[in-house]
Short mmCIF file of C-alpha atoms in Angstrom, two decimals:
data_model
loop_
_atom_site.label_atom_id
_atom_site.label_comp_id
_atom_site.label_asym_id
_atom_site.label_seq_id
_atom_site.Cartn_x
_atom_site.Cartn_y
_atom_site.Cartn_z
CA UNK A 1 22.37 12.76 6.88
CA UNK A 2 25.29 9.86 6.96
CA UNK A 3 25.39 8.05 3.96
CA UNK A 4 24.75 3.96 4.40
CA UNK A 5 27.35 2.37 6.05
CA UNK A 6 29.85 -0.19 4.25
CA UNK A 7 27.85 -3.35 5.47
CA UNK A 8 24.19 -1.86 4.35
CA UNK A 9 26.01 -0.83 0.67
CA UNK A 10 26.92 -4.60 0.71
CA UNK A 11 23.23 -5.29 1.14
CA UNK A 12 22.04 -2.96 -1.19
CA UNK A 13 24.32 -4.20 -4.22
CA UNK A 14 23.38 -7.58 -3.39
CA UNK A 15 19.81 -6.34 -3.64
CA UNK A 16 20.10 -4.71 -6.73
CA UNK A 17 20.59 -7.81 -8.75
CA UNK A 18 18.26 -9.65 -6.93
CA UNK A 19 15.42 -6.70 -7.37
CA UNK A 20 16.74 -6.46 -11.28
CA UNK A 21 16.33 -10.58 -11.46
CA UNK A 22 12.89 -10.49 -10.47
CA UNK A 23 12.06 -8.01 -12.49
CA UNK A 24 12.99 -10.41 -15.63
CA UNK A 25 11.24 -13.23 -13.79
CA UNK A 26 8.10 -10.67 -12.94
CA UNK A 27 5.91 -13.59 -11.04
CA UNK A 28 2.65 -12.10 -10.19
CA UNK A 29 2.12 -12.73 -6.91
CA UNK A 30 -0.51 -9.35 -5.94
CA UNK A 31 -3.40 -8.34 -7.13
CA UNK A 32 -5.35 -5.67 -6.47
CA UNK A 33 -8.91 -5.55 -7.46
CA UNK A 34 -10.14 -1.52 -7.00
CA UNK A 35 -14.06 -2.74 -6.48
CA UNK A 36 -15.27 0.82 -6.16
CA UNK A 37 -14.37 4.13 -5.94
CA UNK A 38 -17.48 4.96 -3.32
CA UNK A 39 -15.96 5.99 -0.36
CA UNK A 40 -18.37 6.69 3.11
CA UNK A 41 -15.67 9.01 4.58
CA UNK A 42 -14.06 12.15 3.13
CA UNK A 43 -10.26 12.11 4.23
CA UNK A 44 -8.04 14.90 4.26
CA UNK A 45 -5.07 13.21 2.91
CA UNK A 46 -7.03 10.57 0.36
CA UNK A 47 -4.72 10.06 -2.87
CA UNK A 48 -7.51 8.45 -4.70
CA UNK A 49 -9.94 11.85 -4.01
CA UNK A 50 -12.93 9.47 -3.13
CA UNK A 51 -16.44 10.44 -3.04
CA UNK A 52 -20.05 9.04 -2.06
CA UNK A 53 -20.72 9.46 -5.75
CA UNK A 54 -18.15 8.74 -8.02
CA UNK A 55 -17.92 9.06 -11.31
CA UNK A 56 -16.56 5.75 -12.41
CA UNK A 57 -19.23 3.26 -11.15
CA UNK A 58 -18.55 -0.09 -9.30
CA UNK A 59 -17.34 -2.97 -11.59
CA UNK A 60 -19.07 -6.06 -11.77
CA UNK A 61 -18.06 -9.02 -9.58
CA UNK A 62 -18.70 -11.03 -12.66
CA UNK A 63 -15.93 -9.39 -14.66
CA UNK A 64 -13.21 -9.21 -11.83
CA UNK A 65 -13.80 -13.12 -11.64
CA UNK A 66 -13.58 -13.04 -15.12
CA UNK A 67 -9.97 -11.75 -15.19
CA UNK A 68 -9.20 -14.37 -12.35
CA UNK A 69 -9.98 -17.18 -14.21
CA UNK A 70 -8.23 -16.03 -17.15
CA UNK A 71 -5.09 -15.96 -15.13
CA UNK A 72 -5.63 -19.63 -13.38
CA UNK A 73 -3.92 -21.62 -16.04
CA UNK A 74 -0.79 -19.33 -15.72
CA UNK A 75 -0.39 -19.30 -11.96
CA UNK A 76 -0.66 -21.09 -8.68
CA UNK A 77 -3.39 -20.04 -7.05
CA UNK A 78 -1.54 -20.33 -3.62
CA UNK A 79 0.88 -17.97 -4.52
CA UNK A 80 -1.28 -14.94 -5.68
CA UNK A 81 -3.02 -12.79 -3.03
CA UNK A 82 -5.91 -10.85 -4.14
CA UNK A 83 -6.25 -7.89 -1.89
CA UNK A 84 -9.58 -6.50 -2.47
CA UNK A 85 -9.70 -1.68 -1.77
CA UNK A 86 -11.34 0.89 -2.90
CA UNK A 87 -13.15 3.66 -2.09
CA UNK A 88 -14.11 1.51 0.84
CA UNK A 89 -14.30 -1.62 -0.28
CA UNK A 90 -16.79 -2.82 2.17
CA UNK A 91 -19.81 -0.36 0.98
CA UNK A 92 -19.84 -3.31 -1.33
CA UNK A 93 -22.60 -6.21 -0.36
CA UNK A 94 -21.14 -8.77 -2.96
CA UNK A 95 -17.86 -8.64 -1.23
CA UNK A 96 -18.35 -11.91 0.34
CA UNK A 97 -19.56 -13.63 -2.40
CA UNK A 98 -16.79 -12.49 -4.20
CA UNK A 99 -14.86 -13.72 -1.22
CA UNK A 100 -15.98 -16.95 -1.22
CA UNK A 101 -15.30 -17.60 -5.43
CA UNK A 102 -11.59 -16.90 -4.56
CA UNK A 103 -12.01 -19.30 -1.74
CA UNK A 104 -12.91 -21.86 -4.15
CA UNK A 105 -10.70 -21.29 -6.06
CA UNK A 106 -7.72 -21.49 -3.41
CA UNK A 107 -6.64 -18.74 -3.52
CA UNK A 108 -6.08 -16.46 -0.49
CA UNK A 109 -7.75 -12.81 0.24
CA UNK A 110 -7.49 -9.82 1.73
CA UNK A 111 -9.59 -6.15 2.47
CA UNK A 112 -8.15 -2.86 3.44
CA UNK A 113 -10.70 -1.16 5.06
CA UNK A 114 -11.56 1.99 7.54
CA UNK A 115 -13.23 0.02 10.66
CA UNK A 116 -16.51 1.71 9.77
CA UNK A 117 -18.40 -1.36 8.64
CA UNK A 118 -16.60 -3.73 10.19
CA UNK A 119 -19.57 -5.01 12.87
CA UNK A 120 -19.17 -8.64 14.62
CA UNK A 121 -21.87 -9.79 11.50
CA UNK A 122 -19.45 -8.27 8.85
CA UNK A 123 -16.68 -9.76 10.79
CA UNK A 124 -18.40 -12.79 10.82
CA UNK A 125 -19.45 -13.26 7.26
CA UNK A 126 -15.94 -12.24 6.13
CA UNK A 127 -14.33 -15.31 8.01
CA UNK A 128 -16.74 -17.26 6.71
CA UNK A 129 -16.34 -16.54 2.79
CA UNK A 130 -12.35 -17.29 3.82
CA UNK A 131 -11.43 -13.90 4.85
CA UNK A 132 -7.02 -14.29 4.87
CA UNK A 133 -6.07 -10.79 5.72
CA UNK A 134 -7.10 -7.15 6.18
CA UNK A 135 -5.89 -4.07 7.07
CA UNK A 136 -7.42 -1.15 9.04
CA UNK A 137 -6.63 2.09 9.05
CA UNK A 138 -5.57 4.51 12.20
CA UNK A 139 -4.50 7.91 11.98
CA UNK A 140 -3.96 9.43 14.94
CA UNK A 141 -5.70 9.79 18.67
CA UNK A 142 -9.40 10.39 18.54
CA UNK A 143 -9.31 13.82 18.02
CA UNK A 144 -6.58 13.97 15.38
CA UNK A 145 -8.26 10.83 13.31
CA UNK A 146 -11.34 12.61 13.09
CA UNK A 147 -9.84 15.60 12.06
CA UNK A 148 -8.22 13.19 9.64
CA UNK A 149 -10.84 11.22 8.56
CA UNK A 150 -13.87 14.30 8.77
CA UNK A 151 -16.05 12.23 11.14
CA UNK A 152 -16.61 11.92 14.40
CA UNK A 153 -17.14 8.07 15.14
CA UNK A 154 -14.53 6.95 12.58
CA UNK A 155 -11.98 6.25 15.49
CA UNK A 156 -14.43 4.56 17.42
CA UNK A 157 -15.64 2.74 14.62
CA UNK A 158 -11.87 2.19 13.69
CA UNK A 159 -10.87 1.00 17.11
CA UNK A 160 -13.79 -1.20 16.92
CA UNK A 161 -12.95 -2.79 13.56
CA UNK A 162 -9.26 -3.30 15.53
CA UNK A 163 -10.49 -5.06 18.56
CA UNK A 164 -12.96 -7.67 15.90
CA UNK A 165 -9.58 -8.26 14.02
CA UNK A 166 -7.75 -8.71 17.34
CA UNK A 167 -10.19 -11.56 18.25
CA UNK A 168 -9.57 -13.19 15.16
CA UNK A 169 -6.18 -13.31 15.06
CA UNK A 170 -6.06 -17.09 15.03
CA UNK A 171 -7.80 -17.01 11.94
CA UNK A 172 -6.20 -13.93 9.65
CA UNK A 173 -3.20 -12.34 9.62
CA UNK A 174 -4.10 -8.15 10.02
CA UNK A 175 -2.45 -5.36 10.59
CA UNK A 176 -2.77 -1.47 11.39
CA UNK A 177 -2.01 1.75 8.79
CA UNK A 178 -0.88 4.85 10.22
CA UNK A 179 -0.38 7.66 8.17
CA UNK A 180 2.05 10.14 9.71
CA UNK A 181 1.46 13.81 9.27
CA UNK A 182 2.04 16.74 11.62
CA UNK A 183 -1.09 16.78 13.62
CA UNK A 184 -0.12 13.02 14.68
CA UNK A 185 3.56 13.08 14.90
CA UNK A 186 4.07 13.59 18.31
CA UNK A 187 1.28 11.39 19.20
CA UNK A 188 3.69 8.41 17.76
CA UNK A 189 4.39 7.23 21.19
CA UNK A 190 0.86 7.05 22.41
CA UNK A 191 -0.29 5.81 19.32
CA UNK A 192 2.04 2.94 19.90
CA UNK A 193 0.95 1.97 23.16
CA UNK A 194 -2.69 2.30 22.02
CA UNK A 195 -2.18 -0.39 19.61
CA UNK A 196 -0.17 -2.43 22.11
CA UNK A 197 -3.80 -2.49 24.26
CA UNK A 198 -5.70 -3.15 21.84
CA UNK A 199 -3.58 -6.53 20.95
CA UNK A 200 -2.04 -5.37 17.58
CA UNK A 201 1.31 -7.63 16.26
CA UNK A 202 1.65 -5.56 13.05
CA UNK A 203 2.07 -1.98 12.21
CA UNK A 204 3.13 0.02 8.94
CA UNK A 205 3.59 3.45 9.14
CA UNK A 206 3.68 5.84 5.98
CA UNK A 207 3.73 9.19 5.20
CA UNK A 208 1.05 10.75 2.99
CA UNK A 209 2.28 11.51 -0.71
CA UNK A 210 1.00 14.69 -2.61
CA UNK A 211 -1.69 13.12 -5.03
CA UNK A 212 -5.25 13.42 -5.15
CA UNK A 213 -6.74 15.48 -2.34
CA UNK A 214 -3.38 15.49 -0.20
CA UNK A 215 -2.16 17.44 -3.27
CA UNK A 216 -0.75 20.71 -2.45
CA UNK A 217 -1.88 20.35 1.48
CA UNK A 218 1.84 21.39 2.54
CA UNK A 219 -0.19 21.00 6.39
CA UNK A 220 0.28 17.43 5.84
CA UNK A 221 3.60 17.17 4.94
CA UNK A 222 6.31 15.91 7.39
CA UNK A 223 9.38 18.18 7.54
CA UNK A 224 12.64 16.45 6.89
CA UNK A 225 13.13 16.79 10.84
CA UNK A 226 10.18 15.25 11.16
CA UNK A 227 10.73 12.41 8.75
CA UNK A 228 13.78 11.14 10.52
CA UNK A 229 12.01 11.29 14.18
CA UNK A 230 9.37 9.21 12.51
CA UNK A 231 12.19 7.24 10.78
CA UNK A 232 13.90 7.07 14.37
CA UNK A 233 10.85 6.06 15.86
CA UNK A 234 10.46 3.10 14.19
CA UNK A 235 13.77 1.93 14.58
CA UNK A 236 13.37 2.16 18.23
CA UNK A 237 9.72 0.42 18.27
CA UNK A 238 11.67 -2.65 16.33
CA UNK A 239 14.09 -3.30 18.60
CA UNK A 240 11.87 -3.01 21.73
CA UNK A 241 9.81 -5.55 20.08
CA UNK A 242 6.25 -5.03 21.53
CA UNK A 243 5.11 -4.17 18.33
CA UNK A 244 6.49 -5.07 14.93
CA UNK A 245 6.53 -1.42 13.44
CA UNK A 246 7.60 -0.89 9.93
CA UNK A 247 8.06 1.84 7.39
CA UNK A 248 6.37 1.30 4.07
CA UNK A 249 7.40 0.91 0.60
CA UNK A 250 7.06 4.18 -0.13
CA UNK A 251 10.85 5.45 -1.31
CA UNK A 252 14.94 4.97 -0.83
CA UNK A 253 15.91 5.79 2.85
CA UNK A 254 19.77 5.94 2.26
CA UNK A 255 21.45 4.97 6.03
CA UNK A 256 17.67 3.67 7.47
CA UNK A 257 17.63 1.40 4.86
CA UNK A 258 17.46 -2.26 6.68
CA UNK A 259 16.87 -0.28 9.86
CA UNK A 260 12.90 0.22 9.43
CA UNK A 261 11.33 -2.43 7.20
CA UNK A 262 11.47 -5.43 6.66
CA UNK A 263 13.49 -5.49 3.40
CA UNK A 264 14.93 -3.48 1.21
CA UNK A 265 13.93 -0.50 -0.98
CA UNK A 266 11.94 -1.94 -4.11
CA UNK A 267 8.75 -0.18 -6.00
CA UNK A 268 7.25 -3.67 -6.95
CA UNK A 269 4.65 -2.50 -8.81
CA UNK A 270 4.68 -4.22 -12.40
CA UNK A 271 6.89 -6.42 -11.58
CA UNK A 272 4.92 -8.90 -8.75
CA UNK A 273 2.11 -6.57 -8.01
CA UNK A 274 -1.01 -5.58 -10.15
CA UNK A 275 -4.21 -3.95 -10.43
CA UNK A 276 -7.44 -4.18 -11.60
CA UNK A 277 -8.74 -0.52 -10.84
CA UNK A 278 -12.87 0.24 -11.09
CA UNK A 279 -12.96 1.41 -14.67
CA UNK A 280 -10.87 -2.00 -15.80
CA UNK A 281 -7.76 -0.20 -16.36
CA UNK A 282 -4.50 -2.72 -15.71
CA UNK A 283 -1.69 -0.79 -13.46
CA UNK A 284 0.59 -2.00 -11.53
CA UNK A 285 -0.39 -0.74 -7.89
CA UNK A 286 -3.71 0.72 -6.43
CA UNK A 287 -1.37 3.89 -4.88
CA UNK A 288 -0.02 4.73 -8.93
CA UNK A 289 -2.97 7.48 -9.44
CA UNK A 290 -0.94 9.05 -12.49
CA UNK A 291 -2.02 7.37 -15.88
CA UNK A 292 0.72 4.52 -16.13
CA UNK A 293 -2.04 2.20 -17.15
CA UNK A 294 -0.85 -0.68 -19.37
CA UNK A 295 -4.50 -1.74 -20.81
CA UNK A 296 -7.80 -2.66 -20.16
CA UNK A 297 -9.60 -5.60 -18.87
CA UNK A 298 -12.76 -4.99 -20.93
CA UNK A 299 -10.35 -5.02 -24.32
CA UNK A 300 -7.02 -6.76 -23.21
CA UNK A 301 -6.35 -10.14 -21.81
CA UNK A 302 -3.84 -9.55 -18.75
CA UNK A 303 -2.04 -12.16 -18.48
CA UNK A 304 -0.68 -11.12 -21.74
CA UNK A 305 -0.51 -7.21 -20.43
CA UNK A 306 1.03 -8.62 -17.31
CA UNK A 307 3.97 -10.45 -19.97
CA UNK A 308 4.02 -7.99 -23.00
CA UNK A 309 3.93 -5.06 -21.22
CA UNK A 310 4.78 -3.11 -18.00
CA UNK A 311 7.88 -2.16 -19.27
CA UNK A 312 8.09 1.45 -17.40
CA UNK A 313 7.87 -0.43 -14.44
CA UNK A 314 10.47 -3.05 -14.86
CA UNK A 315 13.54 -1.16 -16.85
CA UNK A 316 13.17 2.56 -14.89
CA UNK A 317 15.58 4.14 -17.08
CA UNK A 318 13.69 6.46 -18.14
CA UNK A 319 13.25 8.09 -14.97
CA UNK A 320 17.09 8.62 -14.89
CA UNK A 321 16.43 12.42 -15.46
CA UNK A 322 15.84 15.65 -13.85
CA UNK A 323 16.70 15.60 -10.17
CA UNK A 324 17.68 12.02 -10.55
CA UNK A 325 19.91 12.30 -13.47
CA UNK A 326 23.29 13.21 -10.68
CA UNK A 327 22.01 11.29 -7.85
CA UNK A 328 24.79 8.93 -5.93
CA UNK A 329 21.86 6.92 -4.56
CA UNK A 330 20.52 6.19 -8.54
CA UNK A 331 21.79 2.73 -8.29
CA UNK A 332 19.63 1.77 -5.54
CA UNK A 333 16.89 4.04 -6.07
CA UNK A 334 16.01 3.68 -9.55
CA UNK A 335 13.55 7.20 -9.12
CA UNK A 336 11.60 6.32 -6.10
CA UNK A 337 7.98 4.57 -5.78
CA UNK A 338 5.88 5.22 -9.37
CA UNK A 339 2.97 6.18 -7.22
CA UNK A 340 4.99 9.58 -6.89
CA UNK A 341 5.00 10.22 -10.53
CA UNK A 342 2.64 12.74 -12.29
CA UNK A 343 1.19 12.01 -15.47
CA UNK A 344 4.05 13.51 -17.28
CA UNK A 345 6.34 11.30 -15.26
CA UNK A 346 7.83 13.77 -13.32
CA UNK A 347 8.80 12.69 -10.01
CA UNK A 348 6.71 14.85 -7.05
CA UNK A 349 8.93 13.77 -4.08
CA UNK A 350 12.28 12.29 -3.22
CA UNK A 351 12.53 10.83 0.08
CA UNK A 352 16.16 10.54 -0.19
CA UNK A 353 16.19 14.75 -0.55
CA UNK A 354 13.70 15.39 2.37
CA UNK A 355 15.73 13.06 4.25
CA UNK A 356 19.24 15.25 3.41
CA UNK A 357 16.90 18.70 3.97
#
């Protein structure tokens, strides 16, 4: 693969210190509130390994509220977005009430969801407790996001949850998750103008990571060939400009780097993003499944986590080892997203090295 050019290295440097900046400054401006671990699908590639019974039970709505008010007197409530997962977040019937508390207290909301109880009532109820985003996820053609998701109306249901969002699009900003994988890559195209049908603006695109139940499924992994045709494809979709298609925030992408997203390569977990995950542990993104937990709610105040802590996350020294001890792209890389570190902190995959493959 060509290494960046001269002008992207430019960008990249000039990234660097402002990525290392705000990781000083570490605003919070995400959080992530994991209100259950209940799940009413059972997906192939699920990094969270999510069940209809769980062993970690919902948390109260009383003590996520809890945390937010705690945090109030340190922050503008404008400028942190609570975006509200799971499990599937919308098996939960407090969701709006929930909702509407954040609404009150201005600040703005969002749901990732799977489509499949997203009805015009849900849809409806959601705007009104002040609904500000969502996100829906899309796998493939029907077939393929079945196979995907292990039910047979969860593209209907998904496509469903699409065209509700679609109507409101005066009223929420939404878009559409596609995880690549081999069964859909060559669907990319006619995925594409599916969503261009339906009315969708926004589009992220990801690959699936080997945690939880994707974890040694080597039939869901994209081949480095693959990888850059999905890589490719995106960078073709953004410059047509029917759809705004971008890559996510998954890992270094050496010369597609400021070709496929938006900005640069930064993990900014722990340093603006946090979570609240169902058993109160504090992390610094819902995707980190490895223990890089940094307290409690039910025993530490956050805020003070959120300033005291979440050092791993901000100086990534540490992770200058192993593979990534002699890598030329170090600099800008810093070891990749921490959602693809194992609980000894091991790094599972390199983008940069399937890319090169």
């Amino acid at each position: 693969m060509q290494s960046p050019t001269l002008k992207q290295r430019l960008a990249l440097e000039l990234w660097r210190g402002m990525r290392h900046a705000a990781a000083q400054q570490h605003e919070l401006r995400t959080l992530f509130w994991e209100c259950t671990l209940r799940c009413n699908l059972n997906c192939r590639h699920c990094g969270s390994d999510c069940k209809a019974q769980p062993a970690v039970p919902d948390m109260p709505a009383a003590d996520f509220l809890k945390v937010v008010d705690s945090l109030l007197p340190h922050v503008d409530p404008h400028r942190l977005f609570v975006i509200i997962t799971g499990g599937e977040a919308l098996l939960r019937p407090d969701l709006e009430d929930v909702g509407r508390e954040l609404y009150r207290r201005e600040m703005p909301w969002g749901v990732v969801t799977n489509g499949m109880l997203l009805d015009e009532r849900r849809m409806e109820s959601l705007l009104e407790a002040g609904l500000h985003s969502a996100a829906v996820s899309l796998d493939g053609l029907e077939p393929e996001h079945n196979w995907m998701r292990r039910n047979p109306q969860s593209h209907s249901h998904a496509m469903h949850a699409i065209d509700l969002l679609a109507a409101a699009s005066n009223e929420i900003v939404w878009d559409v998750v596609t995880c690549v994988n081999p069964h859909n890559y060559n669907q990319l195209a006619e995925i594409k103008e599916e969503l261009i049908s339906h009315g969708v603006k926004l589009w992220r695109l990801f690959t699936i990571f080997p945690m939880g139940r994707a974890a040694g499924n080597e039939s869901l992994q994209l081949s480095a060939e693959q990888v850059r045709g999905t890589l490719d494809f995106i960078a073709t979709t953004r410059r047509e400009g029917r759809i705004h298609a971008s890559y996510a925030c998954e890992g270094y992408l050496g010369r597609y780097e400021g070709v496929v997203r938006d900005h640069l390569f930064q993990c900014r977990a722990g340093v603006e993003v946090a979570s609240v995950l169902c058993d109160g542990s504090i992390s610094g993104c819902t995707s980190i499944r490895s223990n890089m937990h940094q307290g409690n709610i039910y025993r530490d105040d956050l805020w003070q986590v959120w300033n005291e802590r979440f050092q791993p996350y901000r100086d990534r020294s540490w992770a200058h080892k192993e593979q990534c001890s002699h890598c030329r792209s170090w600099r800008y890389c810093e070891g990749n997203g921490l959602h693809l570190y194992d609980d000894n902190g091991h790094l599972l995959h390199c983008h940069l090295h399937t890319l090169e493959g």
